[in-house]
Amino acid sequence: MKIAEIAAKTGVSIGTVDRVLHNRGRVSPETKTKIEKVIKESGYKPNPLAQNLKKGTPFKIGVLLPKLGSESGYWKQVIEGMKQAEEELKPFCVTLVMKEFDRSIPGDCLATGKQLVKSGPNALALAPVMQEEALQVIEINKNLPYAIFDSSLPGSSPVTTNLQDAYRAGFTAGRLMSLLAPQAHLLTCLQMYANACNLKERAEGFCDFFKQFNSTVKISNCIFAHDLGLEDFKGYINDVLEKQGVPDGIFVTNDAVWRLEEEIEKLQLPSRPVIIGFDLMEKNKTALEQGKIDALISQQPKRQGYLTIKELFRALVMHQEETVPTVSIPIEILLKENLPEQTDSKEPVILEG
């Protein structure tokens, strides 16, 4: 039942019903009782969207994530999804305030997070790649609701979580490697950001697959403290290959797989190792199309960003907390044969997760 229908049924004006609903202005006790009776019998509940529109009150979501120019443009795709959601929710006064931190600088996530909280957001959306610092940001204002995307955050209680199961994704990469390199004896697992929980879990999943199904395969784990520059990466890869020999397959736990492919190509090896990595960045897509990378696992960053904002809106503006899911991003396997025609579609594909 709408306010106009309540007014018609009680024989009063819409303004009078509104005053009773919001407990403002003078209304006679008899009229108030009559209106409240109809409200109770009809099960009427005010629409929070309409209230927000009427007030014209901005609902500000603070977004904290690594620098957009880092990691081959991965975070730019996250923001594209968030911006799309913001555009769709403009009529409901939803706005985003974004702050970027440098994950290679200890303390920068916390310092940037403090600035973001001071700006007075109604909610936060966090990429907790720096777990301890992310928890400290949340601790600054315990009453501020928040969402998590990209990486898990043990010890947190987010309104909504939108991310891929990192361990299962790594385990899937292991199965892919066993299919693409069935005679493999030596494999290499490359992990950047030594403290990144999701990258650790991918590496663990990859190694556990072979422990479970083919324990004769030797896996060399190579971990970088941070995202190496191009020259450092080149030197490191050459050093690894010189010490251990050329492996039958290489798994890269993030989107830096295109860097590896470029260095492998320069070596002009008699046979190229099978290469598997993450995410459909433009350089990764080109390498996959050209057969220089064998497979990618996509965690759909644009979709993660889009759903994070939409689910926060549903929970905190629509007050649908009980219906907000923890969204598990599908483990999407991409080969040369099933590449999408475009990687920058305006509309993220929304699947049931």
Coordinates of N, CA and C in Angstrom, one line a residue, residues 3 13 23 44 53 79 88 112 135 156 160 180 184 204 209 279 317 329 338:
I3 N 1.4 5.6 0.3 CA 0.9 6.7 1.2 C -0.4 7.3 0.7
S13 N -5.2 14.0 4.1 CA -4.3 14.3 3.1 C -3.0 13.5 3.2
N23 N 6.5 11.2 12.5 CA 6.3 11.7 13.8 C 6.7 13.2 13.9
Y44 N 2.2 -1.8 5.8 CA 3.0 -0.8 5.1 C 4.4 -0.6 5.7
L53 N 15.9 9.5 -1.6 CA 15.7 10.4 -2.7 C 15.1 11.7 -2.3
I79 N 37.7 -0.8 -10.7 CA 37.1 0.5 -10.6 C 36.0 0.7 -11.7
E88 N 24.6 3.7 -12.2 CA 23.3 3.2 -12.2 C 22.6 3.7 -10.9
T112 N 46.6 5.7 4.2 CA 45.6 6.1 3.2 C 44.2 5.8 3.7
L135 N 42.8 -4.5 8.6 CA 42.1 -4.7 9.9 C 42.2 -3.4 10.7
S156 N 37.5 -10.6 10.1 CA 36.6 -9.5 9.7 C 35.2 -9.9 9.6
T160 N 29.3 -7.6 3.0 CA 29.3 -8.5 1.8 C 30.7 -8.8 1.4
L180 N 47.6 -30.0 -19.8 CA 48.3 -29.4 -20.8 C 49.8 -29.9 -20.9
A184 N 55.0 -33.8 -17.6 CA 55.8 -32.9 -16.8 C 56.6 -33.6 -15.7
E204 N 49.4 -22.7 -2.9 CA 49.2 -23.9 -2.1 C 48.2 -24.8 -2.9
F209 N 47.4 -30.0 -5.6 CA 46.9 -30.8 -6.7 C 47.9 -31.9 -7.0
D279 N 44.0 -13.7 -15.1 CA 43.3 -12.5 -15.5 C 43.5 -12.0 -17.0
V317 N 21.2 0.7 2.1 CA 20.2 1.7 1.7 C 18.8 1.0 1.6
I329 N 33.1 -15.6 -6.7 CA 33.3 -15.3 -8.2 C 33.7 -16.6 -8.8
N338 N 38.3 -20.0 -26.6 CA 37.0 -19.4 -26.0 C 37.2 -18.0 -25.5

